[in-house]
GROMACS .gro file of C-alpha atoms in nm:
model
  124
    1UNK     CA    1   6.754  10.637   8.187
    2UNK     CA    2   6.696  10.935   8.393
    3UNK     CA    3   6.527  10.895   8.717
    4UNK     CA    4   6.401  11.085   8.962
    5UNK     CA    5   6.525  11.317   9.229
    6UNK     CA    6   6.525  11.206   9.579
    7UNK     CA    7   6.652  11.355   9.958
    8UNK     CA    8   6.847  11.033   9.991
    9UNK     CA    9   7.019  11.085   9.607
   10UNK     CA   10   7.057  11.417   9.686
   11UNK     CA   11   7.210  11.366  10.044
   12UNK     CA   12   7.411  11.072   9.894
   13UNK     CA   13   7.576  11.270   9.600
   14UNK     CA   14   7.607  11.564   9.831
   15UNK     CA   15   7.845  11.410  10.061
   16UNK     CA   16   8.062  11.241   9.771
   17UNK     CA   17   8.076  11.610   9.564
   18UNK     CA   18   8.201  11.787   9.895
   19UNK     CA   19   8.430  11.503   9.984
   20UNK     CA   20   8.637  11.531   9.682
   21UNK     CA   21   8.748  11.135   9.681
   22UNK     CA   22   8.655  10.809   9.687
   23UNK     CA   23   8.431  10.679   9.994
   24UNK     CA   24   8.313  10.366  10.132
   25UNK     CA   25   7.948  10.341  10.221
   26UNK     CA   26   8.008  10.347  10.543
   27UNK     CA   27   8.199  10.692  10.554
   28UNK     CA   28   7.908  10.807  10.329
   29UNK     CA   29   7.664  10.707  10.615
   30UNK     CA   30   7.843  10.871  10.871
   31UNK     CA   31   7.805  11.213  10.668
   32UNK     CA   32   7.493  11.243  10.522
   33UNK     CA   33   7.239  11.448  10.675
   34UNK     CA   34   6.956  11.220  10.677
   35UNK     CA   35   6.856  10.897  10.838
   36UNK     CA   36   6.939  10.620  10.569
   37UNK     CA   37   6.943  10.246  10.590
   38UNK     CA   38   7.277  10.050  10.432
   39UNK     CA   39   7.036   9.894  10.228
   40UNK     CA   40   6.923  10.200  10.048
   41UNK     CA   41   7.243  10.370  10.041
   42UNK     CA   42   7.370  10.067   9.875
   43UNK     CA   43   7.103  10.087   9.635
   44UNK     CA   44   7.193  10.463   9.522
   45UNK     CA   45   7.553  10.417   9.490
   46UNK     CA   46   7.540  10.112   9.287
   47UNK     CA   47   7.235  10.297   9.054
   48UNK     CA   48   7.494  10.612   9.049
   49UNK     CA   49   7.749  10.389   8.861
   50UNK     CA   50   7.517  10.218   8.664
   51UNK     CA   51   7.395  10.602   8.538
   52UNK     CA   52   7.790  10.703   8.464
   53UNK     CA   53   7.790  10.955   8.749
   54UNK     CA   54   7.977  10.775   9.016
   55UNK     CA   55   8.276  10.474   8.948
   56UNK     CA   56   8.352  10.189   9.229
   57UNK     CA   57   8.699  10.128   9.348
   58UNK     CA   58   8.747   9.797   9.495
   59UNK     CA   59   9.076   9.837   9.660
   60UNK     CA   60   9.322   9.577   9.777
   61UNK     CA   61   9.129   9.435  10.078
   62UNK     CA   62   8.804   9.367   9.886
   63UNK     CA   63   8.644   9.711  10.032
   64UNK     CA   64   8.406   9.893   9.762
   65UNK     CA   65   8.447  10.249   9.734
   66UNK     CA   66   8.255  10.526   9.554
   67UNK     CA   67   8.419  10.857   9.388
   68UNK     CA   68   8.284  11.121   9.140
   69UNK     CA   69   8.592  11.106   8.957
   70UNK     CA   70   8.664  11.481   8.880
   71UNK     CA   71   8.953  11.423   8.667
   72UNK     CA   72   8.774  11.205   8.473
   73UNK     CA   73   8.629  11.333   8.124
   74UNK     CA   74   8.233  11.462   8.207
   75UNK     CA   75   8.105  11.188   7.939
   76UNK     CA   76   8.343  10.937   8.048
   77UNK     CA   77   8.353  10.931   8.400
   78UNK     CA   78   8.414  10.524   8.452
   79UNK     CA   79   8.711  10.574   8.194
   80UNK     CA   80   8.994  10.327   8.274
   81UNK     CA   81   9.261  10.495   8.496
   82UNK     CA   82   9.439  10.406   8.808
   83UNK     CA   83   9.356  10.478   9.195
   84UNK     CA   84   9.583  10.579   9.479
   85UNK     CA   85   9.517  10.479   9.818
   86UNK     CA   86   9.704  10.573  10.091
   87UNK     CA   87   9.850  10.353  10.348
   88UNK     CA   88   9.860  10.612  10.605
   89UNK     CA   89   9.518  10.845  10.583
   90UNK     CA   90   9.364  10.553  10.449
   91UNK     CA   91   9.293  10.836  10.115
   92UNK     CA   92   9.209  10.694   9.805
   93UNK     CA   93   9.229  10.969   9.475
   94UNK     CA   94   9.169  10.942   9.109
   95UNK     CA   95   9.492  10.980   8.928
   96UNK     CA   96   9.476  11.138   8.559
   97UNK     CA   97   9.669  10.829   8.421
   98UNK     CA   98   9.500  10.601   8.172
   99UNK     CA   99   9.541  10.236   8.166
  100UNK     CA  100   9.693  10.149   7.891
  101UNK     CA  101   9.696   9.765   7.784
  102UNK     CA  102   9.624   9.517   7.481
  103UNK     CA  103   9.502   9.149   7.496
  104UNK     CA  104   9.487   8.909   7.234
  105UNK     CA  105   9.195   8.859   6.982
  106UNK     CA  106   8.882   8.743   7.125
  107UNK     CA  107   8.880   8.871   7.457
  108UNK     CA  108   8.646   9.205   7.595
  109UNK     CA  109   8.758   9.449   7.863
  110UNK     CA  110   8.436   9.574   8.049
  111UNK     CA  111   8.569   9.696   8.351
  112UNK     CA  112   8.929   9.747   8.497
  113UNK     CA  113   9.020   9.819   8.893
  114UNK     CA  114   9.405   9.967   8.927
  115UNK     CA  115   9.518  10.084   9.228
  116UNK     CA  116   9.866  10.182   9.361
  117UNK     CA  117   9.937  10.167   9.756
  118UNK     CA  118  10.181  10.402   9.907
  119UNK     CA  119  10.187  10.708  10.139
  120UNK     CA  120  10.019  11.003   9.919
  121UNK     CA  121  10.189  11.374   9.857
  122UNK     CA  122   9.995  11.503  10.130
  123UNK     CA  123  10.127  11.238  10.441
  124UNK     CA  124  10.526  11.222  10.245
   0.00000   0.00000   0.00000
């Protein structure tokens, strides 16, 4: 379904293509450039994943996050891969590692959440 344009989208997606990893909605309020409500921004970033162009990390804690995964393949964006998060800048990354896993008959995977905890290349 392709819907329309908006300042919020706009100002939404704006902040998560500069930031170049995963945020939590309230990091994206803090940056965009508009006056939004939680309720809205909510609203965007959970019509962004249902469109394909954002995926939601739910890390450890329970707290959602929101990335445009840009190692991610452009038609598969939401592909199944693992998450980083970083104990130390609080970072969390896509990492270009598929998840990799079989079940037996019967059963059907619609979503998987992976994420490793550590201190990232960047705070080692």
């Amino acid at each position: 379904m392709i819907r329309r344009s908006t300042p919020t989208k706009n100002a939404v997606l704006n902040v998560l293509n500069g930031s170049g990893k995963a945020m939590s909605q309230d990091a994206i309020m803090q940056k965009v450039d508009i006056s939004i409500d939680r309720a809205t921004i909510y609203r965007v970033l959970n019509r962004f994943c249902e469109d394909g162009i954002l995926h939601k990390i739910v890390a450890e804690d329970g707290k959602q996050y929101f990335a445009v995964c840009i190692k991610c393949d452009e038609k598969k964006r939401a592909d199944h891969h693992f998450h980083f998060r970083c104990t130390k800048c609080e970072t969390i990354e896509c990492l270009p590692v598929a998840v990799k896993f079989s079940l037996e008959s019967g059963y059907q995977v619609e979503g998987v959440n992976c994420i490793l905890t550590g201190i990232c290349k960047d705070c080692a």
